[in-house]
XYZ file of C-alpha atoms in Angstrom:
685
model
C 0.001 -0.010 0.011
C 2.825 2.385 0.869
C 4.709 1.793 -2.363
C 1.556 2.349 -4.339
C 0.874 5.651 -2.541
C 4.450 6.786 -3.237
C 4.469 5.856 -6.919
C 1.220 7.414 -8.037
C 0.049 9.600 -5.173
C -2.350 11.523 -7.344
C -4.379 8.520 -8.251
C -4.213 6.617 -4.994
C -4.924 9.548 -2.751
C -7.746 11.006 -4.807
C -9.656 7.822 -5.557
C -9.853 6.092 -2.138
C -8.995 6.851 1.453
C -5.831 5.090 2.488
C -5.912 2.948 5.575
C -3.356 1.862 8.183
C -3.318 -1.353 10.148
C -1.211 -2.874 12.933
C 1.541 -4.987 11.501
C 1.720 -3.045 8.256
C 5.347 -2.832 7.008
C 7.388 -0.154 5.346
C 10.822 -0.598 3.567
C 12.426 2.195 5.647
C 11.598 5.067 7.971
C 11.630 7.574 5.142
C 8.964 5.633 3.307
C 6.923 5.488 6.517
C 7.219 9.213 7.003
C 6.095 9.958 3.443
C 3.216 7.522 3.648
C 1.916 9.096 6.884
C 2.293 12.606 5.324
C 0.196 11.518 2.338
C -2.485 10.049 4.604
C -2.611 13.287 6.660
C -3.172 15.364 3.485
C -5.755 12.893 2.166
C -7.716 12.803 5.502
C -7.332 16.505 5.974
C -5.618 16.616 9.473
C -2.360 17.990 10.656
C 0.374 15.534 11.605
C 2.798 16.150 14.468
C 5.919 14.039 14.684
C 6.765 13.056 18.228
C 9.850 10.926 17.586
C 11.730 9.994 14.474
C 15.100 8.161 14.449
C 16.711 5.051 13.018
C 14.686 2.648 15.074
C 11.221 4.197 15.555
C 8.740 6.732 14.300
C 5.941 8.139 16.445
C 3.353 10.643 15.217
C 0.009 11.976 16.426
C -2.749 14.428 15.431
C -1.675 18.003 16.107
C -5.066 18.938 17.613
C -5.079 18.856 21.423
C -7.278 16.023 22.853
C -7.521 14.080 19.625
C -6.557 10.426 20.285
C -5.151 9.616 16.802
C -1.580 8.252 17.196
C 0.682 5.780 15.469
C 3.914 4.050 16.624
C 6.192 2.479 14.037
C 9.281 0.485 15.062
C 12.169 -1.261 13.233
C 11.709 -5.019 12.879
C 14.635 -7.014 14.485
C 17.105 -8.437 11.986
C 15.631 -6.804 8.909
C 15.633 -3.219 7.552
C 11.852 -2.958 7.458
C 9.568 -1.017 9.875
C 6.154 -2.112 11.075
C 3.244 -0.419 12.820
C 3.167 -1.554 16.483
C 0.508 0.725 17.963
C -2.333 2.504 16.104
C -5.254 4.638 17.409
C -7.021 5.298 14.156
C -9.981 7.453 15.209
C -10.235 11.254 15.093
C -12.345 13.342 17.414
C -11.195 16.655 15.985
C -12.752 18.491 13.087
C -9.477 18.369 11.129
C -8.155 21.025 8.787
C -10.928 23.413 7.838
C -9.108 25.474 5.158
C -7.248 24.600 1.957
C -3.791 25.098 3.385
C -2.005 22.131 4.850
C 1.338 22.087 6.723
C 2.287 18.697 5.270
C 1.996 19.953 1.688
C 5.690 20.772 1.361
C 7.780 21.247 -1.740
C 8.931 17.673 -1.399
C 5.324 16.393 -1.306
C 4.475 18.481 -4.406
C 7.510 16.986 -6.248
C 6.428 13.474 -5.486
C 2.847 14.226 -6.376
C 3.636 15.503 -9.837
C 6.591 13.208 -10.669
C 4.597 10.762 -12.830
C 2.918 13.663 -14.741
C 6.200 15.470 -15.329
C 7.830 12.262 -16.576
C 5.320 12.184 -19.416
C 5.066 15.963 -19.865
C 8.133 18.107 -19.021
C 6.078 21.185 -20.111
C 3.751 20.747 -17.110
C 3.436 24.350 -15.861
C 3.428 25.436 -12.208
C 0.033 27.076 -12.711
C -1.368 23.763 -13.920
C 0.298 21.939 -11.008
C -1.275 24.114 -8.279
C -4.664 23.785 -9.974
C -4.471 19.999 -10.274
C -3.366 19.564 -6.690
C -6.273 21.672 -5.483
C -8.714 19.675 -7.596
C -7.406 16.225 -6.680
C -6.226 16.709 -3.100
C -8.214 19.706 -1.881
C -5.022 21.505 -0.898
C -3.866 24.962 -1.949
C -0.193 25.488 -2.635
C 1.512 28.729 -3.735
C 2.967 29.322 -7.226
C 6.496 29.265 -5.755
C 5.824 25.883 -4.104
C 4.558 24.504 -7.440
C 7.586 25.879 -9.246
C 10.021 24.550 -6.755
C 8.291 21.196 -6.698
C 8.547 20.873 -10.397
C 12.257 21.897 -10.307
C 12.984 19.225 -7.691
C 10.994 16.590 -9.623
C 12.813 17.506 -12.835
C 16.179 17.185 -11.074
C 15.168 13.778 -9.703
C 14.061 12.508 -13.076
C 16.602 14.070 -15.451
C 19.350 15.482 -13.281
C 20.331 19.062 -12.825
C 21.314 21.536 -15.610
C 24.833 21.647 -14.155
C 25.125 17.839 -14.220
C 24.053 17.837 -17.864
C 27.011 19.918 -18.890
C 29.390 17.915 -16.696
C 28.301 14.672 -18.394
C 28.778 15.953 -21.965
C 32.282 14.495 -22.445
C 31.153 11.043 -21.273
C 27.963 11.341 -23.405
C 30.027 12.106 -26.529
C 32.213 9.119 -25.853
C 29.152 6.837 -25.516
C 27.871 8.106 -28.902
C 31.192 7.276 -30.613
C 31.382 3.943 -28.849
C 27.848 2.726 -29.497
C 27.568 4.285 -33.007
C 30.989 3.813 -34.663
C 31.625 6.356 -37.393
C 29.497 9.006 -35.672
C 30.925 12.447 -34.796
C 30.344 13.794 -31.295
C 32.542 16.481 -29.793
C 32.178 19.088 -27.056
C 34.310 22.204 -26.606
C 34.888 24.329 -23.521
C 36.280 27.906 -23.199
C 38.094 29.959 -20.638
C 40.013 28.883 -17.564
C 36.807 27.678 -15.910
C 36.013 25.320 -18.825
C 32.638 26.892 -19.522
C 30.555 25.169 -22.225
C 31.181 26.616 -25.661
C 30.051 24.215 -28.443
C 28.614 20.744 -28.990
C 28.453 18.930 -32.384
C 26.709 15.558 -32.992
C 26.169 13.701 -36.270
C 25.246 10.020 -36.193
C 26.790 7.633 -38.747
C 23.297 6.508 -39.861
C 22.473 10.099 -40.832
C 25.801 10.637 -42.642
C 25.392 7.411 -44.584
C 21.764 8.127 -45.490
C 22.391 11.690 -46.680
C 25.453 10.926 -48.786
C 24.173 7.736 -50.421
C 20.476 8.385 -50.892
C 19.188 11.897 -50.154
C 19.011 14.639 -52.757
C 21.948 17.107 -52.584
C 20.073 19.751 -50.636
C 20.893 21.035 -47.187
C 18.744 23.302 -45.022
C 20.419 25.425 -42.287
C 18.704 27.139 -39.441
C 18.797 27.837 -35.712
C 16.536 28.095 -32.678
C 17.157 29.884 -29.427
C 17.154 27.826 -26.259
C 15.450 29.428 -23.248
C 16.205 27.099 -20.376
C 18.129 27.995 -17.221
C 21.223 28.601 -19.391
C 20.713 30.222 -22.742
C 22.159 28.963 -25.997
C 21.392 28.361 -29.635
C 20.461 25.075 -31.350
C 21.904 24.770 -34.867
C 20.901 22.140 -37.402
C 21.732 20.993 -40.918
C 19.051 18.791 -42.453
C 18.626 17.088 -45.763
C 15.410 16.029 -47.462
C 14.458 12.360 -48.243
C 12.626 11.082 -51.277
C 9.228 11.683 -49.648
C 10.128 15.313 -48.910
C 10.525 14.663 -45.163
C 13.313 16.362 -43.206
C 16.431 14.259 -42.596
C 18.553 15.861 -39.827
C 22.238 15.403 -40.671
C 24.017 17.316 -37.953
C 22.976 19.074 -34.674
C 24.983 21.529 -32.654
C 24.455 23.639 -29.529
C 26.512 26.812 -29.080
C 26.608 29.210 -26.170
C 25.610 32.153 -28.362
C 24.805 32.611 -32.061
C 27.596 34.453 -33.788
C 29.540 34.560 -37.079
C 32.297 32.594 -35.413
C 30.051 29.772 -34.335
C 28.415 29.557 -37.759
C 31.886 29.425 -39.304
C 32.808 26.571 -36.887
C 29.515 24.673 -37.579
C 30.068 24.837 -41.377
C 33.651 23.656 -40.941
C 32.436 20.589 -38.984
C 29.945 19.948 -41.767
C 32.643 20.152 -44.384
C 34.823 17.697 -42.458
C 32.107 15.037 -42.307
C 31.069 15.547 -45.922
C 34.450 16.286 -47.436
C 35.801 12.721 -47.146
C 32.552 11.217 -48.564
C 31.450 13.457 -51.370
C 33.764 12.506 -54.196
C 30.918 11.293 -56.445
C 28.167 13.488 -54.914
C 26.698 16.290 -57.047
C 27.127 19.907 -56.069
C 25.265 20.846 -52.971
C 22.405 23.375 -52.805
C 22.312 25.070 -49.403
C 19.105 26.801 -48.291
C 19.257 29.229 -45.374
C 18.228 32.672 -44.092
C 19.954 35.667 -45.606
C 22.300 36.263 -42.637
C 25.830 37.528 -42.945
C 27.350 34.890 -40.670
C 25.843 32.008 -42.607
C 26.622 33.552 -46.006
C 30.327 33.981 -45.114
C 30.560 30.485 -43.636
C 29.103 28.872 -46.712
C 31.392 30.859 -49.037
C 34.408 29.828 -46.997
C 33.714 26.081 -46.475
C 31.439 25.250 -49.351
C 32.709 27.569 -52.134
C 31.374 25.320 -54.941
C 27.879 24.966 -53.455
C 24.797 26.805 -54.722
C 23.539 29.013 -51.853
C 19.867 30.117 -51.962
C 17.826 31.963 -49.382
C 14.528 31.297 -47.643
C 11.716 33.230 -49.302
C 9.843 33.839 -45.993
C 11.749 36.967 -45.139
C 11.917 38.190 -48.720
C 8.197 37.753 -49.324
C 7.300 39.382 -45.987
C 9.466 42.364 -46.828
C 7.763 42.684 -50.217
C 4.310 42.417 -48.735
C 5.028 44.923 -45.952
C 6.624 47.395 -48.384
C 3.807 47.549 -50.960
C 0.721 46.314 -49.090
C -0.870 45.349 -52.357
C -2.511 41.887 -52.691
C -2.319 41.933 -56.535
C 1.386 42.801 -56.451
C 2.041 39.994 -53.969
C 0.318 37.463 -56.168
C 2.370 38.572 -59.161
C 5.508 38.454 -57.053
C 4.860 34.756 -56.237
C 4.205 34.024 -59.927
C 7.616 35.575 -60.646
C 9.212 33.403 -58.036
C 7.824 30.261 -59.576
C 8.603 31.307 -63.160
C 10.899 28.720 -64.676
C 12.418 30.777 -67.544
C 13.803 34.317 -67.702
C 11.205 35.205 -70.317
C 8.349 34.269 -68.023
C 10.100 36.120 -65.144
C 10.555 39.317 -67.063
C 6.942 39.259 -68.117
C 5.800 39.150 -64.475
C 8.242 41.947 -63.628
C 6.669 44.141 -66.342
C 3.210 43.473 -64.869
C 4.474 44.640 -61.437
C 6.123 47.761 -62.847
C 2.880 48.733 -64.521
C 1.135 48.684 -61.149
C 3.875 50.403 -59.161
C 7.201 51.888 -60.262
C 8.451 51.490 -56.690
C 9.215 47.831 -57.309
C 12.288 48.761 -59.318
C 14.353 50.069 -56.303
C 13.105 47.051 -54.305
C 14.593 44.725 -56.941
C 17.845 46.561 -56.501
C 17.808 45.815 -52.790
C 16.779 42.192 -53.321
C 18.374 40.935 -56.553
C 16.360 38.199 -58.330
C 19.357 35.846 -58.108
C 18.512 35.573 -54.422
C 14.877 34.429 -54.786
C 13.836 33.709 -58.334
C 14.059 30.177 -59.777
C 14.714 31.536 -63.228
C 18.026 33.024 -62.188
C 19.195 30.521 -59.608
C 21.958 28.254 -61.012
C 21.432 25.374 -58.590
C 18.552 22.946 -57.988
C 16.171 23.718 -55.131
C 13.858 20.723 -55.796
C 10.836 22.929 -55.080
C 12.050 24.123 -51.668
C 11.585 27.842 -51.206
C 11.228 28.150 -47.410
C 12.966 26.446 -44.565
C 11.089 23.390 -43.285
C 13.714 22.838 -40.627
C 12.588 25.960 -38.803
C 9.468 24.332 -37.484
C 11.458 21.176 -36.442
C 13.953 23.197 -34.469
C 11.176 25.258 -32.901
C 9.439 22.081 -31.702
C 12.682 20.708 -30.308
C 13.481 23.933 -28.467
C 9.857 24.032 -27.115
C 9.788 20.421 -26.002
C 13.315 20.379 -24.536
C 13.907 23.781 -23.043
C 13.132 22.401 -19.515
C 15.607 19.581 -19.891
C 19.354 19.476 -19.156
C 21.544 19.484 -22.271
C 22.245 15.706 -22.223
C 18.503 14.906 -21.836
C 17.815 17.325 -24.659
C 20.154 15.478 -26.938
C 18.676 12.181 -25.844
C 15.201 13.439 -26.678
C 16.386 14.320 -30.169
C 18.163 10.950 -30.548
C 15.009 9.065 -29.466
C 12.999 10.949 -32.074
C 15.538 10.321 -34.833
C 15.571 6.615 -33.854
C 11.746 6.521 -34.021
C 11.776 8.213 -37.443
C 14.361 5.779 -38.802
C 12.466 2.787 -37.607
C 8.995 3.932 -38.787
C 10.227 5.094 -42.165
C 12.275 1.963 -42.699
C 9.218 -0.192 -42.116
C 7.124 2.004 -44.329
C 9.678 1.858 -47.159
C 9.745 -1.913 -47.033
C 5.990 -2.062 -47.697
C 6.185 -0.086 -50.961
C 6.299 -2.070 -54.188
C 6.447 0.715 -56.771
C 9.585 2.129 -58.474
C 9.144 5.641 -57.057
C 7.934 6.820 -53.653
C 4.176 7.498 -53.483
C 4.352 11.283 -53.605
C 6.610 11.260 -56.642
C 4.487 8.500 -58.181
C 1.503 10.816 -58.053
C 3.411 13.663 -59.715
C 4.563 11.358 -62.537
C 1.029 10.140 -63.109
C -0.194 13.794 -63.346
C 2.560 14.523 -65.852
C 1.502 11.487 -67.926
C -2.113 12.589 -67.873
C -1.148 16.077 -69.065
C 1.138 14.656 -71.685
C -1.736 13.172 -73.682
C -2.754 16.691 -74.816
C 0.559 17.339 -76.671
C 1.668 16.690 -80.187
C 5.050 14.969 -80.348
C 7.428 15.500 -83.355
C 10.577 13.341 -83.157
C 13.704 15.036 -84.496
C 16.048 12.105 -83.854
C 16.566 9.338 -81.319
C 16.983 11.628 -78.359
C 15.442 14.958 -79.310
C 11.737 15.683 -79.524
C 9.646 18.721 -80.332
C 6.509 19.001 -78.095
C 3.766 21.119 -79.596
C 0.859 22.578 -77.551
C -1.595 25.416 -78.010
C 0.566 27.687 -75.856
C 4.105 27.065 -77.037
C 6.597 24.567 -78.390
C 9.177 22.837 -76.131
C 12.327 20.891 -77.039
C 13.093 17.721 -74.997
C 16.364 15.855 -74.892
C 15.774 12.474 -73.161
C 19.474 11.561 -73.024
C 20.572 14.780 -71.225
C 17.201 14.822 -69.363
C 16.579 18.451 -70.430
C 13.387 20.217 -71.408
C 13.313 23.836 -72.617
C 10.622 24.604 -70.009
C 13.360 23.820 -67.411
C 11.029 21.982 -64.971
C 12.736 18.611 -65.540
C 16.132 20.103 -64.664
C 14.874 22.145 -61.675
C 12.729 19.520 -59.972
C 14.504 16.292 -60.961
C 11.252 14.747 -62.333
C 10.059 14.456 -65.966
C 7.665 17.255 -66.810
C 4.642 16.727 -68.961
C 6.613 17.543 -72.097
C 9.255 14.973 -71.188
C 6.577 12.430 -70.369
C 5.016 12.952 -73.831
C 8.346 12.423 -75.471
C 9.154 9.273 -73.479
C 5.723 7.732 -74.052
C 6.012 8.351 -77.845
C 9.158 6.176 -77.961
C 7.918 3.505 -75.605
C 10.015 4.433 -72.561
C 8.944 4.059 -68.907
C 8.547 7.551 -67.577
C 9.192 6.412 -64.008
C 12.743 5.338 -64.839
C 13.725 8.866 -65.827
C 13.207 10.453 -62.443
C 16.277 11.300 -60.403
C 17.537 8.283 -58.358
C 16.906 10.136 -55.079
C 13.104 9.782 -55.675
C 13.107 5.973 -55.957
C 11.921 3.515 -53.297
C 15.348 1.920 -53.379
C 16.961 5.222 -52.388
C 14.341 5.771 -49.705
C 15.175 2.334 -48.199
C 18.854 3.071 -48.449
C 18.337 6.385 -46.622
C 17.071 4.628 -43.546
C 18.946 1.422 -43.885
C 21.338 2.134 -40.998
C 20.454 1.966 -37.324
C 20.917 4.570 -34.531
C 21.996 2.397 -31.694
C 20.875 2.953 -28.086
C 23.063 4.532 -25.514
C 23.484 2.860 -22.061
C 22.213 4.405 -18.857
C 24.427 7.220 -17.525
C 25.241 5.105 -14.473
C 27.467 3.047 -16.727
C 29.378 6.026 -18.199
C 32.867 6.937 -17.087
C 32.989 9.920 -14.727
C 35.238 12.913 -15.409
C 38.806 12.168 -14.382
C 38.851 8.567 -15.554
C 40.334 9.332 -18.948
C 39.242 8.564 -22.453
C 40.837 7.626 -25.745
C 40.604 9.882 -28.792
C 38.131 12.591 -29.626
C 37.890 16.167 -28.533
C 35.613 15.389 -25.629
C 38.161 14.281 -23.058
C 36.780 12.860 -19.861
C 39.459 14.565 -17.718
C 37.735 17.934 -18.404
C 34.772 19.040 -16.275
C 32.498 21.154 -18.444
C 30.741 23.977 -16.550
C 27.582 25.732 -17.662
C 27.953 28.752 -20.001
C 27.908 32.251 -18.768
C 24.791 33.091 -20.696
C 22.142 32.454 -18.050
C 18.444 33.352 -18.377
C 17.573 36.485 -16.368
C 15.114 36.069 -13.514
C 11.423 37.076 -13.700
C 8.840 36.980 -16.404
C 10.107 38.024 -19.893
C 8.885 41.492 -20.797
C 6.625 41.846 -23.831
C 7.857 44.155 -26.528
C 5.073 46.432 -27.806
C 6.112 48.316 -30.930
C 4.290 51.369 -32.132
C 6.063 52.730 -35.147
C 3.699 55.612 -35.556
C 5.088 57.190 -32.352
C 8.440 57.690 -34.068
C 7.731 59.338 -37.359
C 10.695 61.068 -39.045
C 10.916 64.801 -38.440
C 11.083 67.233 -41.368
C 14.658 68.154 -40.528
C 17.187 65.980 -38.875
C 20.145 66.647 -36.581
C 23.523 67.392 -37.954
C 26.222 64.713 -37.770
C 28.173 64.788 -34.526
C 25.496 66.834 -32.714
C 23.716 65.326 -29.724
C 20.765 67.783 -29.836
C 18.092 68.143 -32.545
C 17.440 71.151 -34.696
C 14.719 73.250 -33.047
C 12.910 73.578 -36.360
C 12.339 69.846 -36.324
C 9.962 70.245 -33.348
C 6.297 70.295 -34.380
C 3.216 71.359 -32.433
C 5.306 73.198 -29.785
C 4.946 76.910 -29.047
C 7.688 79.017 -30.583
C 8.697 80.473 -27.176
C 9.401 77.039 -25.754
C 13.077 76.335 -26.560
C 14.733 73.000 -26.044
C 17.898 74.486 -24.740
C 16.163 76.979 -22.470
C 13.836 74.370 -21.095
C 16.636 71.842 -20.366
C 18.678 74.621 -18.777
C 15.896 75.124 -16.206
C 15.622 71.331 -15.652
C 19.094 69.987 -14.703
C 17.643 66.676 -13.426
C 15.806 66.185 -16.732
C 18.879 67.036 -18.705
C 20.955 64.482 -16.900
C 18.211 61.910 -17.392
C 18.024 62.574 -21.101
C 21.841 62.336 -21.431
C 21.702 58.994 -19.558
C 18.887 57.912 -21.896
C 20.873 58.730 -25.047
C 23.959 56.931 -23.766
C 21.968 53.878 -22.709
C 19.989 53.455 -25.918
C 23.006 54.055 -28.083
C 25.105 51.570 -26.163
C 22.359 48.948 -26.299
C 21.825 49.271 -30.008
C 25.600 49.263 -30.767
C 25.965 46.141 -28.682
C 23.316 44.371 -30.761
C 25.139 45.443 -33.936
C 28.460 44.104 -32.622
C 26.765 40.779 -31.662
C 25.341 40.537 -35.168
C 21.777 40.136 -33.798
C 20.718 43.098 -35.927
C 22.307 45.045 -38.832
C 22.019 48.686 -39.722
C 19.132 49.176 -42.140
C 17.259 45.950 -41.643
C 13.825 45.608 -40.039
C 15.137 43.980 -36.886
C 17.476 46.934 -36.282
C 14.653 49.383 -36.602
C 12.422 47.377 -34.233
C 15.229 47.316 -31.701
C 15.642 51.077 -31.833
C 11.929 51.640 -31.553
C 11.520 49.440 -28.560
C 14.485 51.035 -26.710
C 13.169 54.548 -27.313
C 9.454 53.825 -26.676
C 10.266 52.452 -23.242
C 11.798 55.773 -22.306
C 9.098 57.790 -23.955
C 6.639 56.300 -21.450
C 8.836 56.522 -18.390
C 10.145 60.061 -18.559
C 6.805 61.975 -19.196
C 5.063 60.021 -16.392
C 8.012 60.702 -14.066
C 7.868 64.476 -14.468
C 4.105 64.809 -14.890
C 4.448 67.004 -17.983
C 1.725 68.938 -19.678
C 0.929 68.310 -23.372
C 3.395 70.931 -24.857
C 6.206 69.536 -22.769
C 5.335 65.969 -23.872
C 5.358 67.085 -27.522
C 8.744 68.684 -27.024
C 10.284 65.589 -25.541
C 8.667 63.300 -28.217
C 10.070 65.561 -30.949
C 13.479 65.294 -29.349
C 13.256 61.521 -29.416
C 12.030 61.580 -33.030
C 15.105 63.428 -34.191
C 17.355 61.228 -32.105
C 15.579 58.126 -33.486
C 16.332 59.038 -37.082
C 20.009 59.744 -36.359
C 20.291 56.427 -34.488
C 18.789 54.591 -37.372
C 21.184 56.042 -39.972
C 24.429 56.810 -38.182
C 24.519 55.283 -34.683
C 28.328 55.307 -34.348
C 28.328 59.099 -34.703
C 26.627 59.467 -31.333
C 29.698 58.326 -29.399
């Protein structure tokens, strides 16, 4: 009975009243103490411990005059304890309110342990509500939070232990999955965590031998106790599902860390890609990634995610018709079709011309991209990383990587079994596309020029198909790797099987090869070598104790950033370079007699506050520029400036209780400063 109450206290204590009996045994005194505490909470009475030592445990009801009492003593010759004396009747009214002295943090931790094991995202607010509903006990938010933290530490270990176990974890990966790459790097004299890189041999083999030559790169911020960034490089299998190739965790996202991540990718691919076609790398348009790709993959085709480009176009023009034409231009396969769409946009708005200068078509248009995107225009790996970061941000770093490994193992097993059930030449999704192309091909007239070249005539245009080179003048065959309707018509006219002319990466055989290898299990951490025992080979040496990174999450609830761009419209005249004060003619809606200099001269406290404001905002923005989190001129930089200034625009007027003219004066001051900060922030120092 006691074991059951300890294992699933929520169920056992809420469904039936527990009972005690003389002779009932407990494994040890701690189990006895916990069981009696659970019973006191379930029966709503306060427990007072009279005696507790290695040989006996005596407790009674805390209410004076109540006869309830229990005496538990150690059994001779065995470690168990048994109830010797029991007065089980209560004459008191018990606890009349929702608060209970026995509902400690430890009791909360034990109560929610089973739920947290299944759902690490179990929130403190949900914990206190469930405890109140199931046990009739009210606990504070802090008790619920601490109980969850204690339960998480008991189940998964502490955050600090996770970093300490990283060298041993990397060694276990290399030992159980030979050919895998797992390395951890520390920095500084304190050996603080710096970088972690993991790529399983099964993933390396599957990507090199069966996946299409396309890599997606992206990152997700980790928001656990210690901050960091999760980096990932993922391929795409024959069924268009993501195939994670390499995963890394870094202490902070920076150009240096992206350069390191791409160098590790080049190492694992460089020795295996002799016969592999040129890679196409899809990523965000970020300086650190661009430079890293150019350095370590100079021959690869680098294309950018269209999410940011399309959002910029939409926000710039706010015209639904223009946006629709823009997407038609994106999907245009030839330069002639692309230029026709551009002409349509120019007829609607001449402002698209300077936008094209800022975003050259080579970055986003299929017609001008030299590589093969296989129909991928946005990053699918972004959602995968977001889900990993969301599910694992409460876990220590080793448990986070184990969660990802378990998911990869499950994907490999499920997809391997699914691939073995297919009997067609191509995977189902590709099979459907080929059948659609064959159906459309029946509408075309085929003129055969020679054994390999065909002229496909339709009501719209004429296309030339070369079945030996697998080229069609519409360019769809080359860009997507599958025969287009024109190619299907040519192949059918000469008795060829259209399915055999798809790229090998779309076949069922390639899909099976992708998931043919196994990701082996890793033994329990109790069997790993502890730091100081030594290890052979690899960067992750066991004689190094990895400490957590310096980037720790700040306390308290994260502040919401409310952006109101309309509060910071550009003034008619701006400040001169090198001047820290705006031109008085830039101040609108302020009486002429109210001078900025004169007013600040009468308010020394305000003048000092404004100087502190300018210094603080400028320093914050420049720090973001140096950390590459924003760049001068991009949307993120403007949002950062707006948020910093808007915070002060609310604080200062309320602090000095200004009237409307004074508020306008200060807002105009901020407007001029805002424009200078946007254009030339370094001139303010």
